[in-house]
mmCIF file of C-alpha atoms in Angstrom:
data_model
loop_
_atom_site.group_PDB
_atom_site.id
_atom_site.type_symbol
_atom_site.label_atom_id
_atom_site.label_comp_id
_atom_site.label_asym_id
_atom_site.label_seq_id
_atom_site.Cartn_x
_atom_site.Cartn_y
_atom_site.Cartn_z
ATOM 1 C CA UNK A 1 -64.625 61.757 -26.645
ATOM 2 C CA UNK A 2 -62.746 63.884 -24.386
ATOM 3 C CA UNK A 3 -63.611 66.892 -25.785
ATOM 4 C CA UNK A 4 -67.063 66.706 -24.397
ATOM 5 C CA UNK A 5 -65.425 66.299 -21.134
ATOM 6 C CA UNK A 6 -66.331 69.339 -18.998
ATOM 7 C CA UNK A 7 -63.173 71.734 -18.059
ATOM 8 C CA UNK A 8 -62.238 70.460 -14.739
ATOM 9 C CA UNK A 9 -62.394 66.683 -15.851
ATOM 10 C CA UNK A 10 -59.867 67.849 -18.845
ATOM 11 C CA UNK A 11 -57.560 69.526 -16.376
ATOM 12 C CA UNK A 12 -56.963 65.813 -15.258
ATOM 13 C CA UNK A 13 -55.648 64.230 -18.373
ATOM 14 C CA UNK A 14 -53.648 67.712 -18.934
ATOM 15 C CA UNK A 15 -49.738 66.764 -19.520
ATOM 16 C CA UNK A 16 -47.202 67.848 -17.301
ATOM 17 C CA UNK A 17 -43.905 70.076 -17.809
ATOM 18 C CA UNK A 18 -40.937 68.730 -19.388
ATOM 19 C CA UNK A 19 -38.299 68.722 -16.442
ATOM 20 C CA UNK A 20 -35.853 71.643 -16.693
ATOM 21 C CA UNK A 21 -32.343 70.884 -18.026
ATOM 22 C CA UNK A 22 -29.132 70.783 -16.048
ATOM 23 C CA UNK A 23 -26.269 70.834 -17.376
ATOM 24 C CA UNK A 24 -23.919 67.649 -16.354
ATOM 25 C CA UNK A 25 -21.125 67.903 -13.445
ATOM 26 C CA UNK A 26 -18.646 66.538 -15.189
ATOM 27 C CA UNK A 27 -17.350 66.339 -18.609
ATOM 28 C CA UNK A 28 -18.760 63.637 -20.882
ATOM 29 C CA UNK A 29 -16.244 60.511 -21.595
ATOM 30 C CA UNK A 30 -16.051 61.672 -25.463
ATOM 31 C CA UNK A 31 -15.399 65.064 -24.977
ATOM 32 C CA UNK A 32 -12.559 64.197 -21.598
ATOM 33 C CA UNK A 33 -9.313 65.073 -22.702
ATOM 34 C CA UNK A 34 -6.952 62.018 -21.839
ATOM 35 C CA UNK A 35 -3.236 61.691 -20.969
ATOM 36 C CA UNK A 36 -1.191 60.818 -24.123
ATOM 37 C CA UNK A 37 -0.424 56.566 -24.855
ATOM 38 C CA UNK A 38 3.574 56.309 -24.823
ATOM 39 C CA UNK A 39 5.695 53.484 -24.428
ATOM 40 C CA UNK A 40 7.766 52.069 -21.263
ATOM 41 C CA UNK A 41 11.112 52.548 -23.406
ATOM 42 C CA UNK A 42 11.796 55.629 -21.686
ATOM 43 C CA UNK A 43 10.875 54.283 -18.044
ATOM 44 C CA UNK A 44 13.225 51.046 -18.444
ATOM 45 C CA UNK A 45 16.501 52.954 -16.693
ATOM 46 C CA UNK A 46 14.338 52.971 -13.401
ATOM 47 C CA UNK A 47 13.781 49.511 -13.317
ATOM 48 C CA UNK A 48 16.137 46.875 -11.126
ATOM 49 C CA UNK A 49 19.057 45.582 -13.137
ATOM 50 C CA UNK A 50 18.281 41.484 -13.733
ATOM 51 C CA UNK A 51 22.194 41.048 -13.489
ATOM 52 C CA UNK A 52 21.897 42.949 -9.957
ATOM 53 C CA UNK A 53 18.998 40.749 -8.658
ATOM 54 C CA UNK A 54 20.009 38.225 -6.136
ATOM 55 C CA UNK A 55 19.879 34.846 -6.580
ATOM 56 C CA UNK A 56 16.624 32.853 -5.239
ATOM 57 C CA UNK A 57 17.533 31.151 -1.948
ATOM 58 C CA UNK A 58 16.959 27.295 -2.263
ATOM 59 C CA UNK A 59 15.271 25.959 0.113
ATOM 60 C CA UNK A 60 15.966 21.964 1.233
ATOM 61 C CA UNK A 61 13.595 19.348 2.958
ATOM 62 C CA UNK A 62 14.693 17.226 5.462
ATOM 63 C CA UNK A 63 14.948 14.144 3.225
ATOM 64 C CA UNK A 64 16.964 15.806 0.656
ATOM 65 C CA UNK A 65 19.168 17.410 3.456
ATOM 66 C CA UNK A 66 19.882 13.603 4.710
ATOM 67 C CA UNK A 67 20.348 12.293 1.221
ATOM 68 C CA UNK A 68 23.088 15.147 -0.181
ATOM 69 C CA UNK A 69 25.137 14.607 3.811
ATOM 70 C CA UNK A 70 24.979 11.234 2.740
ATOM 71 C CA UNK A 71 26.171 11.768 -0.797
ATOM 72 C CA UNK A 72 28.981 13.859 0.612
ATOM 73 C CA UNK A 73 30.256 11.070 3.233
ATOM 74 C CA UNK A 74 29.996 8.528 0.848
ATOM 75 C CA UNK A 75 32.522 10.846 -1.581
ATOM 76 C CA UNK A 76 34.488 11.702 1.400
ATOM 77 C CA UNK A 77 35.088 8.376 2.165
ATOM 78 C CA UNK A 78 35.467 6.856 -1.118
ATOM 79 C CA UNK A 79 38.152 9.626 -1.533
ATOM 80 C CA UNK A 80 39.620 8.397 1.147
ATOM 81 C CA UNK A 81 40.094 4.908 0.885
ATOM 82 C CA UNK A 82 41.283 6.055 -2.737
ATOM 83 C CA UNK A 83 43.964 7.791 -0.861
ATOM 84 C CA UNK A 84 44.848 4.746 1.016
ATOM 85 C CA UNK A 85 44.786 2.405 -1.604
ATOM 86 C CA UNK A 86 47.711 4.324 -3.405
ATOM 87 C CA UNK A 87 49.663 4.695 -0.052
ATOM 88 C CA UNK A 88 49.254 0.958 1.319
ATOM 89 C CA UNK A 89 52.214 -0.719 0.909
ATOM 90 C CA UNK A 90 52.262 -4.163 3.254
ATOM 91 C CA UNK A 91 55.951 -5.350 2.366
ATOM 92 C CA UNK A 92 57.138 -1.990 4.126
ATOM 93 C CA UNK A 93 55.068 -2.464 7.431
ATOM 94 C CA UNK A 94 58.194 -2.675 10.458
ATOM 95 C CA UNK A 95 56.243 -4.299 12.603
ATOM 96 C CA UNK A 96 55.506 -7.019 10.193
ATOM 97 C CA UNK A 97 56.686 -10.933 10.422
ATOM 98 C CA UNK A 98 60.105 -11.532 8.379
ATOM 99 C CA UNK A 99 58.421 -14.530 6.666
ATOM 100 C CA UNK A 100 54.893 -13.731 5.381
ATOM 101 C CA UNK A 101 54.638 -17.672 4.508
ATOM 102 C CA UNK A 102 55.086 -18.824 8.277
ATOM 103 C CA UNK A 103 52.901 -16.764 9.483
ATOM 104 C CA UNK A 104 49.200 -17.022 10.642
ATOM 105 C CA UNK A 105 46.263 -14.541 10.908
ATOM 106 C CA UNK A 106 44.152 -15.008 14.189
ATOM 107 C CA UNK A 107 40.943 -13.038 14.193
ATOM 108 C CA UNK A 108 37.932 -13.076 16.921
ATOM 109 C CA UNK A 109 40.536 -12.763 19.541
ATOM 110 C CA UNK A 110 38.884 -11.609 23.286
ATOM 111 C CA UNK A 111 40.236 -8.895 24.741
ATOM 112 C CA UNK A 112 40.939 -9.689 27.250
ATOM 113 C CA UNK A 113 43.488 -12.654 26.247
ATOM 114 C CA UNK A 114 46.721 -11.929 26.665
ATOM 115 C CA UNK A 115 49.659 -12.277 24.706
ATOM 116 C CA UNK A 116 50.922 -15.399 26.869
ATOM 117 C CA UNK A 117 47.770 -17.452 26.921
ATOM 118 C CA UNK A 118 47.638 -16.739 22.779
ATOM 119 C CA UNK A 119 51.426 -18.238 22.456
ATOM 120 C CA UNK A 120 50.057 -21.022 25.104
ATOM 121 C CA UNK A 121 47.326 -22.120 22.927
ATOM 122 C CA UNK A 122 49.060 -22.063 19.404
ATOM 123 C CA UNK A 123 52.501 -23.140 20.579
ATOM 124 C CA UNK A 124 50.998 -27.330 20.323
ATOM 125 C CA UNK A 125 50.925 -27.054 17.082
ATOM 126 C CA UNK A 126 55.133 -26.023 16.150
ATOM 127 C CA UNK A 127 57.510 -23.778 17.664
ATOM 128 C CA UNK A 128 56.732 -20.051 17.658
ATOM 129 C CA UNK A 129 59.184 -17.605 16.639
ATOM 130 C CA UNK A 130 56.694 -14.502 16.900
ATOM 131 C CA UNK A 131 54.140 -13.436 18.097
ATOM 132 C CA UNK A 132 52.472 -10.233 17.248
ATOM 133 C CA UNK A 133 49.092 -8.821 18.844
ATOM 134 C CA UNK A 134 47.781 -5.709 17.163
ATOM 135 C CA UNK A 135 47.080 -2.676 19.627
ATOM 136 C CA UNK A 136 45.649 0.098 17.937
ATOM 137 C CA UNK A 137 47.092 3.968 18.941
ATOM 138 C CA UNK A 138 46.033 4.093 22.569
ATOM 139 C CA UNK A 139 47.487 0.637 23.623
ATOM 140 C CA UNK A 140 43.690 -1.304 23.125
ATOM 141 C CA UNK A 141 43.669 -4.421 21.516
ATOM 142 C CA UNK A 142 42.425 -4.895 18.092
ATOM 143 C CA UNK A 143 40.814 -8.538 17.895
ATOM 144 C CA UNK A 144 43.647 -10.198 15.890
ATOM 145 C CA UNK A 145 47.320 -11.520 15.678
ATOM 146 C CA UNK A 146 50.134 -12.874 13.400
ATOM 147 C CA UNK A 147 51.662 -15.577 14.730
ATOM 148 C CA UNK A 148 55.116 -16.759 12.874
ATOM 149 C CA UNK A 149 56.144 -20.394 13.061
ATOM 150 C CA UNK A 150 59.259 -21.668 12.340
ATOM 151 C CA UNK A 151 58.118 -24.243 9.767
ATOM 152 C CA UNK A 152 55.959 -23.953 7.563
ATOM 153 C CA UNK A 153 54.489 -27.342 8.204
ATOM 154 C CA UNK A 154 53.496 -26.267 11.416
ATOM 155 C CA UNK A 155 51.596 -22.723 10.272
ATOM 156 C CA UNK A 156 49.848 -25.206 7.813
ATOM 157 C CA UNK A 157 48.740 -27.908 10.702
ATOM 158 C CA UNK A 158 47.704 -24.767 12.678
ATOM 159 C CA UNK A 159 45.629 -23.661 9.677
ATOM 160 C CA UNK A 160 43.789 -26.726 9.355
ATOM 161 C CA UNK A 161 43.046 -27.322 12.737
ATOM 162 C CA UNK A 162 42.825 -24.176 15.278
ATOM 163 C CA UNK A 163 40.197 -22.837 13.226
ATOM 164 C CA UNK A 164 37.343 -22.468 15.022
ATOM 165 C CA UNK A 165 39.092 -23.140 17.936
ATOM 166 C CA UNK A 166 37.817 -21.880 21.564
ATOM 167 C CA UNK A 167 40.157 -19.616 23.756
ATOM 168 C CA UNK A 168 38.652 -17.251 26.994
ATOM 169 C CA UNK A 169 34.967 -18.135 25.521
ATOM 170 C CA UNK A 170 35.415 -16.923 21.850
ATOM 171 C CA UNK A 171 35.797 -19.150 18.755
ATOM 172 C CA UNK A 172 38.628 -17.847 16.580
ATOM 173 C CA UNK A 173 39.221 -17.370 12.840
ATOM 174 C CA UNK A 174 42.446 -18.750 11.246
ATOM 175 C CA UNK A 175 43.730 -17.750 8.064
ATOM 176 C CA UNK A 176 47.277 -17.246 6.345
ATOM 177 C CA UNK A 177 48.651 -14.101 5.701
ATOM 178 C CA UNK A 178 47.425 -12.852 2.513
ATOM 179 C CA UNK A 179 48.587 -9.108 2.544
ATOM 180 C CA UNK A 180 52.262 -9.742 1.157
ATOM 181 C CA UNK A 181 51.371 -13.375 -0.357
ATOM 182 C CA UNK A 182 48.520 -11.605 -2.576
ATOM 183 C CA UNK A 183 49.332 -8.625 -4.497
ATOM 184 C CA UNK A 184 45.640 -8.202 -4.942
ATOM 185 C CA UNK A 185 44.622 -8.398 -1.200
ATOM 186 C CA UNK A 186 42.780 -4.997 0.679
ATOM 187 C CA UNK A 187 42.736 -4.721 4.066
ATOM 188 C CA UNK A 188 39.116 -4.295 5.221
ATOM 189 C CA UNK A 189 39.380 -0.788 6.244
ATOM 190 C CA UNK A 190 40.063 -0.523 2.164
ATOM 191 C CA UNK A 191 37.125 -1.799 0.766
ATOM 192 C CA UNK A 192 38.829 -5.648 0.985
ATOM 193 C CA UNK A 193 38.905 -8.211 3.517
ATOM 194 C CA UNK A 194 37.043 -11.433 3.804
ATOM 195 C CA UNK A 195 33.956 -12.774 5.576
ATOM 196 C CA UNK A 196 30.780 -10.280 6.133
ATOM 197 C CA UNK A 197 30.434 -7.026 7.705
ATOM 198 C CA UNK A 198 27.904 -6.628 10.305
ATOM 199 C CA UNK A 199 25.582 -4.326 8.497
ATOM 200 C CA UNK A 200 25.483 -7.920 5.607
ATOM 201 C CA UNK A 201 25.064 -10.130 8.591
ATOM 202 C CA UNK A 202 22.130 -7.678 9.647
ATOM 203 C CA UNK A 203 20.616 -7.596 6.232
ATOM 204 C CA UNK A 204 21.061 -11.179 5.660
ATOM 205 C CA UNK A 205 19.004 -11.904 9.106
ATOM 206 C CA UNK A 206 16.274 -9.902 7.694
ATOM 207 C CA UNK A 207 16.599 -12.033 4.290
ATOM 208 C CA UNK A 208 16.525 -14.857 6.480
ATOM 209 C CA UNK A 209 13.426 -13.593 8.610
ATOM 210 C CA UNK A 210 11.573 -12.852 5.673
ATOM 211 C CA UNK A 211 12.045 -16.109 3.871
ATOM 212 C CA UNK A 212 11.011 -18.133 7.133
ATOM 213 C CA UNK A 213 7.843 -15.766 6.731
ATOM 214 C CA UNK A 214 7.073 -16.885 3.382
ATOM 215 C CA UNK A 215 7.713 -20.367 4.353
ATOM 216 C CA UNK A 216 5.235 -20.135 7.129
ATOM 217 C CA UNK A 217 2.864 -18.446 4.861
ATOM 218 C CA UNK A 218 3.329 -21.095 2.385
ATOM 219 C CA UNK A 219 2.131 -24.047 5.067
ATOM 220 C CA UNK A 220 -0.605 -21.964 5.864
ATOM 221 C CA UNK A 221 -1.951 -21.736 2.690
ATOM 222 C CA UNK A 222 -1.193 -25.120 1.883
ATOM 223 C CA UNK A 223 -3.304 -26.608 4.757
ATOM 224 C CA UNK A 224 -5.974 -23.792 4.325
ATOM 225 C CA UNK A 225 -6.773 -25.190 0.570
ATOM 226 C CA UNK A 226 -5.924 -28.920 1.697
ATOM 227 C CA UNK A 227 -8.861 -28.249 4.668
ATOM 228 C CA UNK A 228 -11.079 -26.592 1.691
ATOM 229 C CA UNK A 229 -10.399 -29.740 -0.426
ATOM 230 C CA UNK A 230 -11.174 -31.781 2.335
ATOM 231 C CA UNK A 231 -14.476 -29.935 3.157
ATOM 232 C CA UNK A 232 -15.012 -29.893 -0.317
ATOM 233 C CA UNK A 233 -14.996 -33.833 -0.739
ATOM 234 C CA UNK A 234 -16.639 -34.383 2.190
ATOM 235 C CA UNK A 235 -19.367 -32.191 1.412
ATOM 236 C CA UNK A 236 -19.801 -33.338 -2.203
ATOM 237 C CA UNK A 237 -19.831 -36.995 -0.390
ATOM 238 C CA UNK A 238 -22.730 -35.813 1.550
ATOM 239 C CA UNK A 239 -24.783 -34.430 -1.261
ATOM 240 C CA UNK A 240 -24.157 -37.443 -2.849
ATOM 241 C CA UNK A 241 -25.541 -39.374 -0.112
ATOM 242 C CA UNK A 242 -28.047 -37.089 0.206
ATOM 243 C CA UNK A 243 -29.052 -36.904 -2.875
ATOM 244 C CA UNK A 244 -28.746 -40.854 -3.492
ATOM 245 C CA UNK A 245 -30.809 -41.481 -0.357
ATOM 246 C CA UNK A 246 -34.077 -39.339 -2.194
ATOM 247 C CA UNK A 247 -33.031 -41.010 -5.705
ATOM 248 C CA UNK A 248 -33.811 -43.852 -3.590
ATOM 249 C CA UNK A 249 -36.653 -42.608 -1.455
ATOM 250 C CA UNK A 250 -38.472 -41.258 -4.825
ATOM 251 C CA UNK A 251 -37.807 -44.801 -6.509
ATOM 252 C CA UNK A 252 -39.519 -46.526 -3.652
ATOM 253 C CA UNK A 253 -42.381 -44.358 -3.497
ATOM 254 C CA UNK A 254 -42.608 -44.794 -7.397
ATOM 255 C CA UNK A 255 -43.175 -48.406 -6.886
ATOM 256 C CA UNK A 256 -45.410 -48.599 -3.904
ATOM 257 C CA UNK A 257 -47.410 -45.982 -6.109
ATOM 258 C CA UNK A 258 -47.216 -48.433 -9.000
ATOM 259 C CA UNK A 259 -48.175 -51.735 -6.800
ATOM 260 C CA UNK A 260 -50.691 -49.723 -5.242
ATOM 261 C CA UNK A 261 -52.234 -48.845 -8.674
ATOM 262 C CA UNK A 262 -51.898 -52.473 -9.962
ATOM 263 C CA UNK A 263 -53.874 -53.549 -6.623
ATOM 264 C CA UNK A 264 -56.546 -50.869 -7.214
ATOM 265 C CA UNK A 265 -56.846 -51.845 -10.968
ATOM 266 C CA UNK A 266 -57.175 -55.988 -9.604
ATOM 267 C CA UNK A 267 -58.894 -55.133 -7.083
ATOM 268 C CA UNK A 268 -61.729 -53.207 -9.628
ATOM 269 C CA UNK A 269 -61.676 -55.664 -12.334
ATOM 270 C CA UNK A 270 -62.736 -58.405 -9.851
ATOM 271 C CA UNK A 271 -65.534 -56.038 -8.744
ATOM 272 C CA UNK A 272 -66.567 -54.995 -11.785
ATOM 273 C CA UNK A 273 -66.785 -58.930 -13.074
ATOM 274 C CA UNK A 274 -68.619 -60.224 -9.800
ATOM 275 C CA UNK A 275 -71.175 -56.868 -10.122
ATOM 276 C CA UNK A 276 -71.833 -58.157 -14.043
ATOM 277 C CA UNK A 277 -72.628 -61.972 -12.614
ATOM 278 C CA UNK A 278 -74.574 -60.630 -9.700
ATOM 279 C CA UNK A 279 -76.259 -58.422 -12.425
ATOM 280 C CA UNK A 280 -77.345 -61.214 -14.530
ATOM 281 C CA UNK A 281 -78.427 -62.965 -12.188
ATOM 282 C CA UNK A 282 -81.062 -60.382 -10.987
ATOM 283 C CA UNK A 283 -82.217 -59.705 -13.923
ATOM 284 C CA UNK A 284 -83.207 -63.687 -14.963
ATOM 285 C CA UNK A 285 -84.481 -63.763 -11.383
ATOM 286 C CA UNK A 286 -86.708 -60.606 -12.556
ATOM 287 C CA UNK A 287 -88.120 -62.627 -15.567
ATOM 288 C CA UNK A 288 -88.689 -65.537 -13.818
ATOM 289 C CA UNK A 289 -91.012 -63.902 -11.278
ATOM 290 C CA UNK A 290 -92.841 -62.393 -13.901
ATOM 291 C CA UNK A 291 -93.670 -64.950 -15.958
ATOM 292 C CA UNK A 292 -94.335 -67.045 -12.515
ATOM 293 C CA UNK A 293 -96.907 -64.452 -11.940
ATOM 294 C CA UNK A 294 -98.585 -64.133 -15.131
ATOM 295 C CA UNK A 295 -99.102 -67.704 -15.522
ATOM 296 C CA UNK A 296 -100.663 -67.479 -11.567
ATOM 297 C CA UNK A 297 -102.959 -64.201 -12.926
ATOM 298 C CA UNK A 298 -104.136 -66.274 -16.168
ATOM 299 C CA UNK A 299 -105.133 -69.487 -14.278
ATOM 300 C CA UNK A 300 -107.246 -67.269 -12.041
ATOM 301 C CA UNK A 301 -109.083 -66.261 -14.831
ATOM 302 C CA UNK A 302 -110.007 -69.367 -16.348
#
């Protein structure tokens, strides 16, 4: 068809010129000439010896800071009382008692009580023959004593009784000598001793505190479900009642329902027999008046 077309109509569907070529700027990625693959052998003498490399500083949180100073002062002082252990030796002390079976231990001591009111207070019991009051290294008192009685009846009455005893407001603790009388006795400074230290007495207040908790949490709960078991009853008791009172109510409506139907039934059966007399009746009075006037209606006519 388009060769019919006149020439400046065909100068419009006329293709244009192929777009000149240029050659590229750079060189294609075939025909690039590349650097040679090798391996790192020959590069490994530059590197950082791993010997050479410090060590990796370790860092410590606060918690694990506390718990390895408390390690080491629990080692430190285990070592220690290791140490002491091997080097305590009671039956060389020079300032100790000459008969370790005379002699009483007197702990809880004030003070401020001096060695005269101490020899005062135990001397009732037997004669004293000494009387040591322990002073640690810068002339303060420690808390305790050894006394040394000259019989040993007398340390034992003194045992027995002045326990407990009360001298410048504190109650003091009596005991015999049991350093060089036991070969197995430690001091308390040596992981020995009797009675509690204060950090027990602490945690045993706690124990104590938390078990009158639990007791008190016990009650509770016991009069909490003995309140809900009382509710409980009563409130079953009341629907009971409840529901007794409308068993009741519904039984008593049952039967005026019933004597009211037995009236009704009476009531229509008495109705229904006087309404079949009364019907009777009217009709026989109907025949009568008929046949009255049909005899009347014949006699006229004859």
């Amino acid at each position: 068809m388009t060769q019919f077309l006149p020439d400046n109509l065909l100068a419009l569907f006329e293709a244009r010129p192929p777009l000149p070529y240029k050659p590229p700027p750079d060189d294609l990625l075939i025909d690039r000439k590349r650097p040679k693959m090798s391996g790192l052998s020959e590069y490994i003498h530059l590197f950082e010896d791993p010997k050479d490399t410090p060590p990796k500083p370790v860092y410590e949180s606060k918690e694990e800071r506390r718990a390895r100073r408390r390690k080491e002062k629990e080692e430190l002082l285990a070592y220690k009382i290791e140490q002491g252990i091997a080097t305590w030796n009671p039956a060389q002390n020079p300032s100790a008692t000459t008969d370790p079976y005379k002699t009483l231990f007197v702990a809880r001591i004030n003070y401020e009580t001096s060695e005269s009111k101490l020899r005062r207070e135990f001397e009732q019991f037997g004669k004293i023959t000494r009387l040591a009051l322990v002073h640690d290294k810068n002339g303060k008192p420690r808390g305790y004593a050894f006394i040394e009685y000259q019989h040993k009846e007398s340390m034992s009455e003194a045992y027995k009784k002045a326990d407990g005893m009360k001298i410048d407001g504190r109650r003091v603790v009596v005991d015999y000598e049991r350093g060089r009388t036991q070969k197995s006795w430690l001091p308390r400074r040596l992981g020995g001793g009797k009675g509690d230290t204060r950090r027990l007495r602490e945690s045993k207040a706690v124990l104590e505190a938390a078990a009158l908790e639990m007791a008190h949490e016990d009650r509770d709960h016991r009069s909490s479900s003995t309140h809900r078991s009382y509710s409980h009853d009563r409130d079953r008791e009341h629907n009971g009642t409840v529901s007794n009172s409308r068993r009741h109510s519904r039984s008593r409506d049952r039967d005026r329902d019933r004597d009211r139907d037995r009236d009704s039934r009476r009531y229509d059966d008495h109705r229904s027999s006087r309404d079949g007399r009364s019907d009777g009746d009217r009709d026989r009075d109907y025949r009568d008046r008929d046949r009255d006037r049909g005899r009347d209606y014949d006699r006229r006519r004859h």
